[in-house]
Short mmCIF file of C-alpha atoms and ligand atoms in Angstrom, two decimals:
data_model
loop_
_atom_site.label_atom_id
_atom_site.label_comp_id
_atom_site.label_asym_id
_atom_site.label_seq_id
_atom_site.Cartn_x
_atom_site.Cartn_y
_atom_site.Cartn_z
CA MET A 1 57.41 57.02 -240.93
CA MET A 2 55.07 54.13 -241.11
CA ILE A 3 57.99 51.65 -241.77
CA ARG A 4 60.22 53.05 -239.17
CA PHE A 5 57.29 52.64 -236.56
CA ALA A 6 56.83 49.02 -237.54
CA ILE A 7 60.26 47.89 -237.29
CA LEU A 8 61.27 50.12 -234.18
CA PRO A 9 61.27 47.03 -231.93
CA LEU A 10 63.68 45.14 -234.13
CA VAL A 11 65.89 48.34 -234.39
CA LEU A 12 66.13 48.64 -230.88
CA ALA A 13 66.73 44.98 -230.30
CA LEU A 14 69.69 44.78 -232.86
CA ASN A 15 71.00 48.23 -231.89
CA PHE A 16 70.98 49.35 -235.48
CA SER A 17 70.84 53.19 -235.98
CA MET A 18 71.44 53.67 -239.71
CA CYS A 19 68.51 53.90 -242.04
CA LYS A 20 70.17 51.80 -244.41
CA LYS A 21 70.45 48.79 -241.92
CA GLN A 22 66.95 49.15 -240.99
CA GLN A 23 66.16 48.39 -244.67
CA ALA A 24 68.26 45.24 -244.62
CA VAL A 25 66.65 44.19 -241.71
CA THR A 26 63.21 44.69 -243.11
CA ASP A 27 64.12 42.70 -246.24
CA LYS A 28 65.52 39.73 -244.38
CA GLN A 29 62.01 39.45 -242.93
CA GLN A 30 60.33 38.71 -246.19
CA PRO A 31 59.32 34.98 -246.49
CA ALA A 32 61.59 33.40 -249.03
CA GLY A 33 60.19 33.43 -252.38
CA SER A 34 57.27 35.73 -251.64
CA ALA A 35 56.56 38.54 -254.22
CA ALA A 36 56.98 41.70 -252.44
CA PRO A 37 59.16 43.92 -254.72
CA ALA A 38 57.68 46.95 -252.73
CA ALA A 39 59.42 46.30 -249.61
CA ALA A 40 61.22 49.90 -249.67
CA ALA A 41 58.05 51.50 -249.98
CA PRO A 42 56.37 52.59 -246.49
CA THR A 43 53.04 50.69 -247.36
CA ALA A 44 55.05 47.28 -247.50
CA ALA A 45 56.00 47.23 -243.72
CA PRO A 46 53.03 45.41 -242.47
CA VAL A 47 53.70 42.66 -244.78
CA VAL A 48 56.68 42.01 -242.65
CA ALA A 49 54.60 40.33 -240.05
CA ALA A 50 53.69 37.05 -241.44
CA THR A 51 49.71 36.59 -241.24
CA PRO A 52 48.99 33.66 -239.04
CA LYS A 53 47.08 31.10 -240.58
CA ILE A 54 43.92 30.01 -238.49
CA LYS A 55 43.38 26.31 -238.82
CA LYS A 56 40.50 24.49 -237.45
CA PRO A 57 41.46 21.54 -235.31
CA VAL A 58 41.11 18.07 -236.53
CA VAL A 59 39.00 16.48 -233.64
CA ASP A 60 39.57 12.87 -232.86
CA GLN A 61 36.30 11.29 -233.93
CA THR A 62 37.19 7.85 -232.35
CA ALA A 63 37.19 9.40 -228.81
CA GLN A 64 34.64 7.90 -226.59
CA VAL A 65 32.91 9.64 -223.52
CA LEU A 66 31.36 7.97 -220.51
CA ILE A 67 28.82 10.29 -218.67
CA PHE A 68 28.02 9.40 -215.19
CA CYS A 69 24.92 10.44 -213.40
CA TYR A 70 24.99 10.89 -209.38
CA HIS A 71 22.22 11.74 -206.95
CA ARG A 72 22.90 11.90 -203.23
CA LEU A 73 26.06 11.35 -201.15
CA VAL A 74 25.25 9.97 -197.77
CA ASP A 75 27.14 7.90 -195.23
CA LYS A 76 24.20 5.66 -194.31
CA ILE A 77 22.35 4.45 -197.31
CA ARG A 78 18.62 4.75 -197.04
CA TYR A 79 17.35 4.81 -200.43
CA PRO A 80 19.90 2.64 -202.50
CA GLY A 81 18.20 3.63 -205.70
CA THR A 82 19.51 7.34 -205.63
CA GLU A 83 22.23 7.19 -202.88
CA ILE A 84 26.03 6.29 -202.87
CA THR A 85 28.43 6.68 -199.91
CA PRO A 86 30.99 9.46 -200.31
CA ALA A 87 33.91 6.84 -199.97
CA ALA A 88 32.35 4.75 -202.75
CA PHE A 89 32.17 8.03 -204.86
CA GLU A 90 35.49 8.90 -204.23
CA ALA A 91 36.93 5.53 -205.04
CA GLU A 92 35.19 5.90 -208.36
CA MET A 93 36.64 9.22 -209.09
CA LYS A 94 40.14 7.96 -208.25
CA GLU A 95 39.50 4.78 -210.68
CA LEU A 96 38.86 7.19 -213.40
CA LYS A 97 42.14 8.79 -212.78
CA ASP A 98 43.97 5.40 -212.19
CA LYS A 99 42.41 4.03 -215.53
CA GLY A 100 43.68 6.88 -217.55
CA ILE A 101 40.16 8.29 -218.34
CA THR A 102 40.17 12.09 -218.31
CA VAL A 103 37.31 13.84 -216.81
CA ILE A 104 36.09 16.75 -219.11
CA SER A 105 33.57 19.49 -218.81
CA MET A 106 30.24 18.99 -220.34
CA GLN A 107 31.02 22.12 -222.40
CA ASP A 108 34.16 20.44 -223.84
CA LEU A 109 32.04 17.54 -224.71
CA LEU A 110 29.69 19.73 -226.69
CA ALA A 111 32.53 21.40 -228.52
CA TRP A 112 33.99 18.16 -229.69
CA LYS A 113 30.43 17.14 -230.76
CA ARG A 114 30.37 20.26 -232.97
CA GLY A 115 33.85 19.62 -234.27
CA GLU A 116 35.46 22.49 -232.53
CA LYS A 117 37.75 20.97 -229.92
CA ASN A 118 39.67 17.95 -229.25
CA ILE A 119 39.27 15.64 -226.13
CA PRO A 120 41.13 12.83 -224.84
CA PRO A 121 40.30 9.54 -226.57
CA ARG A 122 38.94 8.06 -223.33
CA SER A 123 36.94 10.70 -221.53
CA ALA A 124 34.39 11.06 -218.90
CA VAL A 125 31.78 13.69 -217.68
CA VAL A 126 30.37 13.67 -214.13
CA THR A 127 26.85 15.16 -213.56
CA PHE A 128 24.71 15.29 -210.58
CA ASP A 129 20.93 15.32 -210.74
CA ASP A 130 18.14 16.87 -208.57
CA GLY A 131 19.95 19.49 -206.61
CA TRP A 132 20.92 17.86 -203.21
CA LYS A 133 22.82 19.77 -200.78
CA SER A 134 25.42 16.77 -200.26
CA GLN A 135 26.54 17.74 -203.92
CA TYR A 136 27.51 20.97 -202.68
CA GLU A 137 28.95 19.97 -199.26
CA VAL A 138 30.42 16.39 -199.95
CA ALA A 139 30.77 15.86 -203.76
CA TRP A 140 32.19 19.27 -204.52
CA PRO A 141 35.26 19.14 -202.13
CA ILE A 142 35.93 15.67 -203.65
CA MET A 143 35.76 16.96 -207.22
CA LYS A 144 38.14 20.02 -206.32
CA LYS A 145 40.42 17.44 -204.84
CA TYR A 146 40.72 15.84 -208.44
CA GLY A 147 40.54 18.96 -210.25
CA TYR A 148 37.60 17.45 -212.04
CA PRO A 149 34.91 19.60 -213.82
CA PHE A 150 31.23 18.69 -213.36
CA THR A 151 27.59 19.63 -214.01
CA LEU A 152 24.64 19.84 -212.03
CA PHE A 153 21.11 19.29 -213.37
CA ILE A 154 18.59 21.02 -211.51
CA TYR A 155 14.78 20.89 -211.19
CA THR A 156 13.86 24.43 -210.17
CA GLU A 157 10.79 23.44 -207.67
CA GLY A 158 13.35 21.01 -205.91
CA VAL A 159 15.68 24.11 -204.93
CA ARG A 160 15.34 25.02 -201.29
CA GLY A 161 12.33 27.27 -201.02
CA GLY A 162 10.65 25.66 -204.01
CA ALA A 163 7.28 23.72 -203.75
CA LEU A 164 9.34 20.45 -203.74
CA GLY A 165 12.60 21.62 -202.14
CA GLY A 166 13.03 20.40 -198.50
CA GLY A 167 15.86 20.38 -195.97
CA GLU A 168 18.21 18.33 -198.01
CA ALA A 169 17.81 20.55 -201.03
CA ILE A 170 20.58 22.67 -202.45
CA THR A 171 19.88 26.52 -202.13
CA TRP A 172 20.14 29.10 -204.72
CA GLU A 173 23.17 30.73 -202.73
CA GLN A 174 24.95 27.24 -203.18
CA LEU A 175 24.07 27.12 -206.85
CA ALA A 176 25.52 30.66 -207.22
CA ASP A 177 28.75 29.64 -205.42
CA LEU A 178 29.21 26.73 -207.46
CA ARG A 179 28.56 28.86 -210.57
CA ASP A 180 31.17 31.36 -209.62
CA ASN A 181 33.59 28.55 -209.17
CA GLY A 182 33.16 27.35 -212.67
CA VAL A 183 30.58 24.53 -212.10
CA ASP A 184 28.09 23.83 -214.98
CA ILE A 185 24.62 24.28 -214.08
CA GLN A 186 21.88 22.71 -216.52
CA ALA A 187 18.03 22.17 -216.49
CA HIS A 188 16.13 19.05 -215.38
CA THR A 189 12.63 20.68 -215.53
CA ALA A 190 10.46 22.36 -213.05
CA THR A 191 8.81 19.69 -211.07
CA HIS A 192 10.60 16.23 -212.12
CA GLN A 193 8.09 14.10 -213.71
CA ASP A 194 7.11 12.19 -216.89
CA LEU A 195 6.96 14.59 -219.55
CA ARG A 196 4.58 12.54 -222.04
CA GLU A 197 1.10 13.77 -222.35
CA GLY A 198 -1.42 11.58 -220.81
CA HIS A 199 0.29 10.73 -217.48
CA ASN A 200 -0.94 11.59 -214.23
CA VAL A 201 1.25 14.43 -212.76
CA THR A 202 1.28 16.37 -209.50
CA VAL A 203 0.24 19.86 -210.35
CA ILE A 204 1.37 22.53 -208.23
CA GLU A 205 -1.37 25.46 -208.10
CA PRO A 206 -0.36 28.98 -207.18
CA GLY A 207 -0.17 29.11 -203.36
CA GLY A 208 1.35 25.78 -203.25
CA LYS A 209 -1.57 23.64 -203.22
CA ARG A 210 -0.83 20.24 -205.01
CA GLY A 211 -3.16 18.09 -206.93
CA ARG A 212 -2.85 14.92 -208.84
CA LYS A 213 -4.36 15.19 -212.67
CA LYS A 214 -4.35 13.75 -215.80
CA LEU A 215 -3.35 16.63 -218.37
CA THR A 216 -4.11 16.50 -221.89
CA GLY A 217 -4.60 19.19 -224.53
CA ALA A 218 -4.00 22.81 -224.02
CA ASP A 219 -3.59 22.14 -220.27
CA TYR A 220 -0.74 19.54 -220.93
CA GLU A 221 0.84 21.93 -223.44
CA LYS A 222 1.08 24.82 -220.89
CA TRP A 223 2.41 22.33 -218.18
CA VAL A 224 4.95 20.88 -220.48
CA GLN A 225 6.18 24.29 -221.70
CA ASN A 226 6.96 25.35 -218.19
CA GLU A 227 8.66 22.02 -217.53
CA VAL A 228 10.90 22.29 -220.52
CA VAL A 229 11.16 25.94 -221.26
CA GLY A 230 10.08 27.60 -217.83
CA CYS A 231 12.83 25.64 -216.03
CA LYS A 232 15.71 27.01 -218.48
CA ASP A 233 14.37 30.62 -218.23
CA LEU A 234 14.23 30.67 -214.36
CA LEU A 235 17.68 28.93 -214.19
CA GLU A 236 19.25 31.56 -216.69
CA GLN A 237 17.41 34.49 -215.07
CA ARG A 238 18.16 33.60 -211.45
CA LEU A 239 21.89 32.52 -212.06
CA GLY A 240 22.72 34.75 -214.89
CA ILE A 241 23.86 31.65 -216.90
CA LYS A 242 23.52 30.18 -220.29
CA VAL A 243 21.69 26.74 -220.04
CA ASN A 244 22.13 24.41 -223.14
CA CYS A 245 21.61 20.85 -221.80
CA PHE A 246 18.40 19.22 -220.53
CA ALA A 247 18.28 16.04 -218.43
CA VAL A 248 14.87 14.23 -218.93
CA PRO A 249 13.67 12.96 -215.63
CA PHE A 250 13.61 9.09 -215.72
CA GLY A 251 14.58 9.30 -219.48
CA ASN A 252 10.91 9.51 -220.38
CA TYR A 253 10.16 11.57 -223.40
CA ASN A 254 9.08 11.63 -226.82
CA GLU A 255 9.21 13.34 -230.27
CA HIS A 256 7.14 16.45 -229.02
CA VAL A 257 9.22 16.87 -225.94
CA LYS A 258 12.44 16.78 -228.03
CA GLU A 259 11.01 19.41 -230.49
CA LEU A 260 10.03 21.73 -227.42
CA ALA A 261 13.56 21.31 -226.12
CA ARG A 262 15.18 21.95 -229.30
CA ASN A 263 13.10 25.03 -230.04
CA ALA A 264 13.89 26.35 -226.54
CA GLY A 265 17.44 26.26 -227.64
CA TYR A 266 18.73 23.07 -225.95
CA GLU A 267 21.86 21.69 -227.78
CA ALA A 268 21.75 18.48 -225.91
CA MET A 269 19.31 16.09 -224.13
CA PHE A 270 20.22 13.44 -221.72
CA THR A 271 18.75 10.24 -220.61
CA VAL A 272 19.65 7.49 -218.01
CA TYR A 273 20.46 4.82 -220.52
CA GLY A 274 24.19 4.43 -220.21
CA GLN A 275 26.28 3.81 -223.01
CA PRO A 276 29.82 5.29 -224.30
CA ILE A 277 29.04 8.44 -226.41
CA THR A 278 30.97 8.65 -229.77
CA PHE A 279 31.20 11.45 -232.30
CA THR A 280 28.09 10.35 -233.99
CA SER A 281 25.78 9.83 -231.09
CA PRO A 282 22.34 11.73 -231.32
CA MET A 283 22.48 14.82 -229.50
CA ASP A 284 18.74 14.29 -228.31
CA ALA A 285 19.44 11.18 -226.58
CA ILE A 286 22.73 11.08 -224.82
CA GLY A 287 22.94 8.18 -222.24
CA ARG A 288 24.11 8.40 -218.83
CA TYR A 289 25.18 5.81 -216.31
CA ALA A 290 23.20 6.27 -213.16
CA ILE A 291 25.55 5.26 -210.36
CA GLU A 292 23.69 3.91 -207.30
CA ALA A 293 24.60 2.13 -204.23
CA ASN A 294 22.28 -0.75 -205.16
CA LYS A 295 24.04 -1.33 -208.51
CA PRO A 296 27.60 -1.57 -208.08
CA LYS A 297 28.52 -3.23 -211.32
CA VAL A 298 27.12 -0.17 -213.57
CA PHE A 299 30.37 1.76 -213.02
CA ALA A 300 32.67 -1.25 -213.52
CA ASP A 301 30.81 -2.15 -216.66
CA ALA A 302 30.98 1.44 -217.95
CA VAL A 303 34.55 1.85 -217.40
CA SER A 304 35.31 -1.57 -219.08
CA MET A 305 33.19 -0.46 -222.13
CA ILE A 306 35.78 1.94 -223.26
CA GLY A 307 38.32 -0.44 -222.67
CA ALA A 308 42.17 -0.43 -221.88
CA SER A 309 44.35 2.21 -223.44
CA SER A 310 45.46 -0.18 -226.05
CA GLY A 311 42.21 0.65 -227.76
CA GLY A 312 40.39 -2.63 -227.14
CA GLY A 313 36.69 -2.53 -226.62
CA THR A 314 35.29 -1.60 -229.96
CA SER A 315 35.38 -4.05 -232.70
CA VAL A 316 37.23 -2.95 -235.62
CA ALA A 317 36.97 -4.78 -239.17
CA GLU A 318 40.16 -4.91 -240.91
CA VAL A 319 40.25 -4.45 -244.71
CA GLY A 320 42.90 -5.34 -247.08
CA ALA A 321 44.62 -2.37 -248.74
CA LYS A 322 44.45 -4.11 -251.84
CA ASP A 323 40.65 -4.15 -251.88
CA LEU A 324 40.76 -0.43 -251.70
CA THR A 325 43.18 0.13 -254.47
CA THR A 326 45.59 2.52 -252.44
CA HIS A 327 47.82 4.90 -253.87
CA PRO A 328 50.82 4.43 -253.31
CA ALA A 329 50.11 0.64 -253.21
CA ASP A 330 51.05 -1.62 -250.26
CA GLY A 331 54.89 -2.24 -250.69
CA GLU A 332 55.41 0.09 -253.41
CA THR A 333 58.42 2.51 -253.58
CA VAL A 334 57.67 5.86 -254.78
CA ARG A 335 60.17 8.54 -256.18
CA THR A 336 58.70 11.60 -254.17
CA ALA A 337 58.74 12.39 -250.50
CA LEU A 338 55.49 14.56 -251.17
CA PRO A 339 53.13 11.80 -252.36
CA LEU A 340 49.47 11.86 -252.70
CA ILE A 341 48.01 9.58 -250.58
CA LYS A 342 44.68 7.83 -251.81
CA ALA A 343 42.25 4.94 -251.22
CA ASN A 344 38.88 4.10 -252.63
CA LEU A 345 36.37 2.99 -250.01
CA SER A 346 33.61 2.39 -252.33
CA SER A 347 33.76 -1.35 -251.81
CA ILE A 348 33.28 -1.13 -248.02
CA GLY A 349 29.74 0.03 -248.61
CA GLN A 350 27.83 3.19 -247.36
CA ILE A 351 30.48 5.41 -245.46
CA GLU A 352 29.23 7.55 -242.58
CA PRO A 353 29.90 11.13 -243.38
CA GLY A 354 32.57 12.63 -241.13
CA SER A 355 33.85 9.17 -240.10
CA VAL A 356 36.62 8.93 -242.35
CA GLN A 357 40.02 9.37 -240.92
CA MET A 358 43.64 9.09 -242.05
CA ARG A 359 46.72 8.72 -240.12
CA VAL A 360 50.26 8.85 -241.55
CA SER A 361 53.22 7.89 -239.71
CA GLY A 362 55.29 10.75 -238.73
CA LEU A 363 52.36 13.22 -239.22
CA GLY A 364 49.58 11.67 -237.21
CA LEU A 365 46.15 12.45 -237.87
CA VAL A 366 45.71 14.27 -241.25
CA PRO A 367 42.95 16.44 -242.79
CA VAL A 368 41.59 14.37 -245.63
CA ASN A 369 39.48 14.91 -248.61
CA PHE A 370 36.60 12.54 -248.97
CA ASP A 371 34.29 12.41 -251.80
CA PRO A 372 31.22 10.46 -250.88
CA LYS A 373 30.23 10.00 -254.34
CA THR A 374 33.38 8.28 -255.50
CA GLY A 375 34.18 6.99 -252.11
CA ILE A 376 37.76 8.17 -252.51
CA VAL A 377 39.71 9.63 -249.63
CA SER A 378 42.88 11.67 -250.40
CA TYR A 379 45.61 13.68 -248.60
CA GLN A 380 48.45 15.61 -250.35
CA VAL A 381 51.55 15.47 -248.18
CA PRO A 382 52.54 19.09 -247.84
CA GLN A 383 55.89 18.56 -246.51
CA LYS A 384 58.68 15.92 -247.10
CA LEU A 385 58.33 12.83 -245.37
CA ARG A 386 61.43 12.16 -243.45
CA ASP A 387 61.42 8.28 -243.13
CA LYS A 388 62.14 5.61 -245.91
CA THR A 389 58.87 4.06 -245.17
CA CYS A 390 55.46 5.29 -244.54
CA THR A 391 52.65 3.63 -243.03
CA VAL A 392 48.99 4.85 -243.65
CA ILE A 393 45.87 3.91 -241.53
CA VAL A 394 42.63 4.78 -242.88
CA SER A 395 39.40 4.33 -241.09
CA ALA A 396 35.81 4.88 -241.49
CA LYS A 397 32.25 3.82 -240.00
CA SER A 398 29.98 1.99 -242.32
CA GLU A 399 26.60 0.96 -240.93
CA GLY A 400 27.65 1.52 -237.21
CA LYS A 401 30.94 -0.64 -237.60
CA LYS A 402 34.50 0.61 -237.67
CA VAL A 403 36.27 -0.36 -240.62
CA GLU A 404 40.12 -0.15 -240.80
CA THR A 405 42.90 -0.61 -243.33
CA HIS A 406 46.77 -0.11 -243.17
CA TRP A 407 49.41 -0.19 -245.50
CA THR A 408 53.16 0.86 -245.90
CA PHE A 409 54.90 2.25 -248.92
CA GLY A 410 58.64 3.03 -249.39
CA ILE A 411 60.22 6.44 -250.42
CA GLU A 412 63.28 6.38 -252.74
CA GLU A 413 66.11 7.67 -250.55
CA ALA A 414 67.18 10.43 -253.15
CA ALA A 415 63.57 11.66 -253.20
CA ALA A 416 63.44 11.76 -249.32
CA THR A 417 66.47 14.28 -249.40
CA ALA A 418 65.90 16.05 -252.86
CA GLY A 419 62.18 15.82 -253.18
CA SER A 420 59.85 17.33 -255.72
CA SER A 421 56.94 19.79 -255.65
CA PRO A 422 53.60 18.86 -254.32
CA ALA A 423 52.16 20.20 -257.41
CA ALA A 424 54.33 17.61 -259.60
CA ALA A 425 53.26 14.81 -257.22
CA ALA A 426 49.61 15.68 -257.28
CA LYS A 427 49.42 15.24 -261.25
CA LYS A 428 50.13 11.67 -261.10
ZN1 ZN B 1 16.36 13.39 -211.53
#
């Protein structure tokens, strides 16, 4: 009964009606060479459907991400330190597109940093700070036009109705609308001040009364807790969202603030010290480029930092394949289309964990084994290489510098067509 049920769709599709033929169809579904002698038994039926193998994606660790930070969008600039005209903003969004830089979401950036998701080699994340209504009214339509995701960093007392939220502030209703349309909303403290102990801060007392005070000890701890954790809680509860990013006002923080943020469940902390983000950039000091009307070169410089699509920008030290005792050796011809590819990186120096990559012509980026103790990177080719020559590119980072080597070996024609088993090749 069970087998009949399992193959019913096949039976209908092929218009088979006899029991014997149903059995034949089932047999044909067995993968070649698989040991399933009990095909005739009812319990064998589920075997017919091959179990899909779940593979963790191999993320491109050489990708780079620019993170931009904008504030207000206004036609008439009065505060050039935090404003930009809508026209200038839109020109920059267009430039990203024209230059082949892909705008990705903040959550995709984090997934890439966790090694869970690939991102394009040259990406950007667009963020807006402080919660201005022009971000809703002006920036959002432009972002929609380009199909770009974006993130807002909100300080909660600066939302309309809060102690610091004036007429130009975004409202909770606007934030809810953005949220409903997939915009990422993250934390930027409660009152937007220097978070380090011992600074004069504006304290807002219950009832809205403001005073200027130097907070220390327990008073400071209570205050900073509300700035870092209270702000997250309020955003999460008021909007029903998960907040996992924290933008530090003015980029002023220290180890204590970082620890508070980590303990509160923030996955990433952002500053305003712009730099291209790489796979190994620390998660508690992610730099953003603040784009303002009075510093037009910042955007141009940022874009030039991740170079042209030819991959320029980062310097790569080329290492000779001979120095890395590669296998197969450069110029060698092997008799198997299923070679074990190896290189010894120990002569390069200390290799950054997770930075080792291998690309094989015809296969692309492949999942390598790397033994940090011996410095040996290896990859067993799992399916026959089709070409008569094979080029391998191995790259790694050592002391912050990218090192790369490439070499080419040949495959004897007979091997490319006949081949040997991976097991036999691996014994070499
Ligand atoms: Zn800010």
